[in-house]
Backbone as JSON, one array per atom type, in Angstrom:
{
  "sequence": "MRNIHIFVSRYLYNLNNQIFIERTSNNKHLNTINIRHIANSIRTHGTGIMNTTVNFTYQFLKKKFYIFSQFMYDEHIKSRLIKDIRFFREIKDQNDHKYPFDRAEKFNRGIRKLGITPEGQSYLDQFRQLISQI",
  "N": [[-13.72, 30.43, -35.24], [-13.66, 32.93, -34.32], [-13.34, 34.79, -36.25], [-15.81, 35.39, -37.43], [-17.05, 37.44, -38.84], [-15.51, 37.63, -41.13], [-15.99, 35.14, -42.31], [-18.76, 35.38, -42.81], [-18.75, 37.45, -44.66], [-17.57, 36.22, -46.82], [-19.03, 33.95, -47.51], [-22.19, 32.65, -48.66], [-25.49, 31.59, -47.69], [-27.39, 28.8, -48.51], [-30.57, 28.18, -48.02], [-32.38, 26.14, -48.72], [-30.82, 23.88, -49.44], [-29.25, 23.69, -47.22], [-26.53, 24.65, -47.02], [-23.37, 26.28, -47.12], [-22.04, 28.55, -49.42], [-19.26, 29.66, -51.21], [-18.83, 33.09, -51.86], [-17.36, 34.54, -53.93], [-14.52, 33.58, -55.93], [-11.08, 33.18, -56.82], [-10.33, 30.87, -57.85], [-11.01, 27.95, -59.92], [-13.21, 26.55, -59.01], [-15.89, 26.89, -56.63], [-15.8, 26.96, -53.07], [-17.58, 24.92, -50.74], [-19.54, 24.44, -47.79], [-21.11, 22.08, -45.94], [-23.68, 20.63, -43.82], [-22.67, 18.16, -42.98], [-19.89, 18.62, -42.99], [-19.66, 20.43, -40.87], [-20.6, 18.88, -38.73], [-18.61, 16.88, -38.7], [-16.42, 18.46, -37.97], [-17.14, 19.19, -35.38], [-17.07, 16.67, -34.18], [-14.33, 16.16, -34.44], [-13.02, 18.29, -33.05], [-14.37, 18.39, -30.69], [-17.07, 19.09, -28.34], [-16.52, 21.27, -26.87], [-15.91, 23.58, -28.23], [-18.31, 24.66, -28.88], [-19.54, 26.42, -27.02], [-17.91, 28.72, -27.17], [-18.25, 29.29, -29.89], [-21.02, 29.81, -30.07], [-21.13, 32.06, -28.42], [-19.51, 33.97, -29.84], [-21.0, 34.11, -32.19], [-23.41, 35.11, -31.2], [-22.59, 37.67, -30.3], [-21.84, 38.78, -32.75], [-24.32, 38.75, -34.16], [-25.76, 40.43, -32.5], [-24.57, 42.93, -32.97], [-25.21, 43.22, -35.69], [-28.04, 43.25, -35.63], [-28.42, 45.59, -34.22], [-27.52, 47.49, -36.07], [-29.46, 46.98, -38.0], [-31.8, 47.84, -36.63], [-31.18, 50.56, -36.34], [-31.26, 51.37, -38.99], [-33.98, 50.93, -39.59], [-35.18, 52.8, -37.91], [-34.34, 55.19, -38.89], [-35.25, 58.39, -39.89], [-35.8, 59.14, -42.58], [-36.07, 56.69, -43.92], [-38.04, 55.42, -42.37], [-40.26, 57.15, -42.68], [-40.82, 56.84, -45.41], [-41.45, 54.12, -45.49], [-43.74, 54.07, -43.84], [-45.47, 55.63, -45.36], [-45.73, 53.98, -47.61], [-46.88, 51.68, -46.48], [-49.36, 52.62, -45.71], [-50.42, 53.22, -48.25], [-50.44, 50.62, -49.34], [-52.26, 49.31, -47.68], [-54.59, 50.59, -48.41], [-54.99, 49.79, -51.07], [-54.83, 47.03, -51.17], [-56.93, 45.12, -51.41], [-57.85, 45.58, -53.97], [-55.7, 44.85, -55.55], [-55.32, 42.15, -55.15], [-53.87, 41.55, -52.83], [-51.24, 42.12, -53.55], [-48.19, 43.84, -53.93], [-47.68, 46.67, -55.92], [-45.5, 46.68, -58.73], [-44.47, 48.98, -59.97], [-44.69, 50.82, -57.91], [-42.84, 49.77, -56.12], [-40.49, 50.19, -57.57], [-40.49, 52.98, -57.57], [-40.16, 53.45, -54.83], [-37.6, 52.37, -54.48], [-36.09, 54.11, -56.11], [-36.48, 56.46, -54.66], [-35.13, 55.86, -52.27], [-32.58, 55.62, -53.29], [-32.03, 58.25, -53.9], [-31.35, 59.28, -51.45], [-28.69, 58.84, -51.07], [-25.55, 57.44, -52.16], [-23.07, 54.94, -51.84], [-19.43, 54.98, -52.25], [-18.98, 52.67, -53.72], [-21.17, 52.48, -55.26], [-23.54, 51.63, -54.13], [-26.85, 51.75, -52.85], [-28.74, 52.76, -49.89], [-30.64, 50.79, -49.61], [-29.48, 48.62, -50.96], [-27.34, 48.12, -49.24], [-28.8, 47.4, -47.01], [-29.96, 45.02, -47.9], [-27.66, 43.43, -48.07], [-26.99, 43.36, -45.36], [-29.19, 41.92, -44.3], [-28.73, 39.48, -45.59], [-26.33, 38.76, -44.35], [-27.16, 38.42, -41.73]],
  "CA": [[-15.0, 31.11, -35.2], [-13.45, 34.31, -33.89], [-13.41, 35.62, -37.44], [-17.11, 35.12, -38.05], [-17.34, 38.51, -39.79], [-14.83, 37.29, -42.39], [-16.75, 34.02, -42.87], [-20.04, 35.89, -43.3], [-18.53, 38.26, -45.87], [-17.08, 35.37, -47.91], [-19.94, 32.84, -47.83], [-23.64, 32.82, -48.7], [-26.16, 30.39, -47.19], [-28.52, 28.3, -49.29], [-31.48, 27.64, -47.01], [-33.01, 24.91, -49.2], [-29.87, 22.76, -49.4], [-28.51, 23.76, -45.96], [-25.12, 24.64, -47.42], [-22.7, 27.56, -47.29], [-21.37, 28.6, -50.72], [-18.34, 30.79, -51.3], [-19.39, 34.19, -52.65], [-16.53, 34.64, -55.14], [-13.24, 32.92, -55.77], [-10.16, 33.28, -57.95], [-10.14, 29.5, -58.31], [-11.94, 27.44, -60.91], [-14.39, 26.04, -58.32], [-16.25, 27.55, -55.38], [-15.81, 26.1, -51.89], [-18.87, 24.78, -50.07], [-19.51, 23.82, -46.46], [-22.46, 21.61, -45.64], [-23.92, 20.19, -42.45], [-21.74, 17.07, -42.68], [-18.59, 19.2, -42.66], [-19.75, 21.03, -39.54], [-20.7, 17.76, -37.79], [-17.27, 16.28, -38.61], [-15.57, 19.38, -37.23], [-17.51, 19.07, -33.97], [-16.53, 15.39, -33.74], [-12.87, 16.26, -34.38], [-12.56, 19.26, -32.06], [-15.12, 18.24, -29.45], [-18.17, 20.03, -28.13], [-16.02, 22.42, -26.11], [-15.88, 24.78, -29.07], [-19.67, 25.15, -29.1], [-19.8, 27.58, -26.17], [-17.21, 29.86, -27.78], [-18.89, 29.57, -31.17], [-22.31, 30.44, -29.81], [-20.87, 33.4, -27.88], [-19.07, 34.85, -30.92], [-22.14, 34.29, -33.09], [-24.35, 36.0, -30.52], [-22.03, 39.03, -30.35], [-21.93, 39.22, -34.15], [-25.72, 39.03, -34.48], [-26.16, 41.6, -31.71], [-24.11, 44.12, -33.72], [-25.97, 43.32, -36.94], [-29.41, 43.66, -35.33], [-28.36, 47.0, -33.84], [-27.47, 48.22, -37.34], [-30.79, 46.79, -38.58], [-32.76, 48.73, -35.95], [-30.83, 51.94, -36.68], [-31.77, 51.59, -40.34], [-35.44, 51.0, -39.56], [-35.61, 54.0, -37.19], [-33.92, 56.39, -39.61], [-36.46, 59.15, -40.23], [-36.06, 59.11, -44.03], [-36.53, 55.33, -44.26], [-39.28, 55.17, -41.64], [-41.37, 57.9, -43.28], [-41.16, 56.21, -46.7], [-42.12, 52.85, -45.2], [-45.08, 54.36, -43.33], [-46.26, 56.1, -46.51], [-46.03, 52.84, -48.47], [-47.79, 50.74, -45.82], [-50.69, 53.23, -45.84], [-50.84, 53.01, -49.64], [-50.73, 49.21, -49.55], [-53.51, 48.97, -46.97], [-55.72, 51.13, -49.17], [-55.21, 49.14, -52.38], [-54.55, 45.59, -51.12], [-58.05, 44.32, -51.9], [-57.94, 45.79, -55.41], [-54.56, 44.2, -56.22], [-55.19, 40.76, -54.71], [-52.82, 41.54, -51.8], [-49.91, 42.2, -54.18], [-47.6, 45.19, -53.96], [-47.42, 47.02, -57.32], [-44.09, 46.74, -59.11], [-44.08, 50.38, -60.22], [-44.54, 51.46, -56.6], [-41.56, 49.29, -55.58], [-39.44, 50.92, -58.29], [-40.52, 54.35, -57.07], [-39.56, 53.39, -53.5], [-36.16, 52.14, -54.68], [-35.52, 55.37, -56.61], [-36.5, 57.4, -53.54], [-34.04, 55.49, -51.36], [-31.33, 55.92, -54.0], [-31.81, 59.7, -53.81], [-30.79, 59.6, -50.13], [-27.24, 58.78, -51.15], [-24.93, 56.23, -52.7], [-21.7, 54.74, -51.36], [-18.45, 55.04, -53.34], [-19.08, 51.44, -54.52], [-22.39, 52.57, -56.06], [-24.65, 50.95, -53.46], [-27.8, 52.59, -52.12], [-29.04, 52.26, -48.55], [-31.4, 49.56, -49.76], [-28.51, 47.58, -51.29], [-26.61, 47.82, -48.01], [-29.74, 46.7, -46.15], [-30.06, 43.65, -48.43], [-26.45, 42.73, -47.64], [-27.12, 43.14, -43.92], [-30.14, 40.82, -44.12], [-28.03, 38.25, -46.01], [-25.34, 38.41, -43.34], [-27.87, 37.92, -40.55]],
  "C": [[-14.84, 32.56, -34.76], [-13.54, 35.28, -35.06], [-14.73, 35.42, -38.17], [-17.47, 36.2, -39.07], [-16.68, 38.25, -41.14], [-15.59, 36.15, -43.09], [-18.05, 34.52, -43.51], [-19.85, 36.71, -44.58], [-18.11, 37.41, -47.06], [-18.06, 34.29, -48.36], [-21.39, 33.29, -47.81], [-24.27, 31.52, -48.21], [-27.34, 30.05, -48.07], [-29.44, 27.57, -48.31], [-32.11, 26.32, -47.43], [-32.09, 23.71, -49.05], [-29.05, 22.72, -48.12], [-27.0, 23.71, -46.21], [-24.61, 26.08, -47.52], [-21.91, 27.5, -48.6], [-20.49, 29.84, -50.76], [-18.9, 31.84, -52.26], [-18.66, 34.35, -53.98], [-15.2, 33.97, -54.86], [-12.39, 33.15, -57.01], [-9.91, 31.9, -58.56], [-11.2, 29.12, -59.34], [-13.27, 27.01, -60.27], [-14.64, 26.85, -57.05], [-16.22, 26.53, -54.24], [-17.21, 26.07, -51.3], [-18.65, 24.13, -48.71], [-20.93, 23.37, -46.17], [-22.53, 21.1, -44.2], [-22.97, 19.06, -42.05], [-20.37, 17.58, -42.29], [-18.58, 19.76, -41.23], [-19.82, 19.93, -38.48], [-19.34, 17.08, -37.61], [-16.32, 17.16, -37.82], [-15.87, 19.3, -35.73], [-16.98, 17.75, -33.41], [-15.02, 15.47, -33.54], [-12.42, 17.13, -33.21], [-13.3, 19.16, -30.73], [-16.19, 19.31, -29.3], [-17.75, 21.25, -27.33], [-16.01, 23.71, -26.92], [-17.26, 25.4, -29.23], [-19.97, 26.4, -28.28], [-19.17, 28.84, -26.75], [-17.88, 30.27, -29.08], [-20.21, 30.29, -30.99], [-22.11, 31.86, -29.29], [-20.45, 34.37, -28.98], [-20.2, 35.13, -31.91], [-23.16, 35.25, -32.49], [-23.86, 37.45, -30.59], [-22.13, 39.61, -31.76], [-23.36, 39.62, -34.5], [-26.24, 40.25, -33.72], [-25.78, 42.89, -32.43], [-24.95, 44.32, -34.98], [-27.41, 43.77, -36.69], [-29.48, 45.11, -34.86], [-28.34, 47.87, -35.1], [-28.83, 48.16, -38.04], [-31.79, 47.76, -37.96], [-32.46, 50.19, -36.24], [-31.36, 52.3, -38.07], [-33.28, 51.79, -40.32], [-35.95, 52.26, -38.86], [-35.1, 55.29, -37.82], [-35.17, 57.1, -40.13], [-36.81, 59.09, -41.72], [-36.65, 57.76, -44.44], [-37.91, 55.09, -43.65], [-40.46, 55.89, -42.29], [-41.79, 57.3, -44.62], [-41.9, 54.89, -46.48], [-43.55, 53.07, -44.7], [-46.0, 54.8, -44.47], [-46.66, 54.91, -47.39], [-46.97, 51.84, -47.8], [-49.22, 51.29, -45.85], [-51.26, 53.0, -47.24], [-51.25, 51.56, -49.85], [-52.03, 48.8, -48.87], [-54.74, 49.46, -47.73], [-56.02, 50.32, -50.42], [-55.06, 47.62, -52.34], [-55.69, 44.73, -51.66], [-58.21, 44.44, -53.42], [-56.86, 45.01, -56.16], [-54.32, 42.78, -55.76], [-54.01, 40.59, -53.75], [-51.41, 41.52, -52.38], [-49.46, 43.65, -54.21], [-47.24, 45.53, -55.4], [-45.93, 47.21, -57.61], [-43.63, 48.18, -59.33], [-43.9, 51.15, -58.92], [-43.22, 51.03, -55.94], [-40.39, 49.99, -56.26], [-39.35, 52.36, -57.8], [-39.87, 54.42, -55.69], [-38.04, 53.25, -53.6], [-35.47, 53.41, -55.18], [-35.45, 56.41, -55.5], [-35.38, 57.13, -52.55], [-32.7, 55.83, -52.0], [-31.0, 57.41, -53.93], [-31.19, 60.11, -52.48], [-29.27, 59.56, -50.13], [-26.76, 57.43, -51.63], [-23.5, 56.15, -52.16], [-20.73, 54.87, -52.53], [-18.48, 53.8, -54.25], [-20.34, 51.44, -55.38], [-23.59, 51.88, -55.43], [-25.54, 51.97, -52.75], [-27.97, 52.03, -50.71], [-29.79, 50.94, -48.61], [-30.49, 48.38, -50.11], [-27.73, 47.15, -50.05], [-27.51, 47.05, -47.05], [-29.92, 45.26, -46.59], [-28.85, 42.83, -47.99], [-26.51, 42.42, -46.15], [-28.05, 41.98, -43.63], [-29.49, 39.5, -44.5], [-27.02, 37.82, -44.96], [-26.0, 37.87, -42.08], [-28.34, 36.51, -40.82]]
}
């Protein structure tokens, strides 16, 4: 569990089926880890690993939530979000409490203008990955 950052980068979580699924693989099949596998591991290794596991998970989440808060308090992001929440509050009754798709595309384009990583990801793409990791 000390390498939780590696696990998080390699696996996705399916909330409906309560299963971890390997993100990508060079093999023919993807690896999965479900609740039964975790329960068997606890039976095999004992509950002594739980304290260490919880501690490492807490430290990992603490770092991720710090990054999350930094993103939300960035002036460029915050100003765009405030502008959009004002717009949504004005038109929510007219649109049956639905956010217009064209406005979402405009927001996404605006975030993309702030910069792109060498991999071609915008700040919003990086934020989506962060949310998935949390």
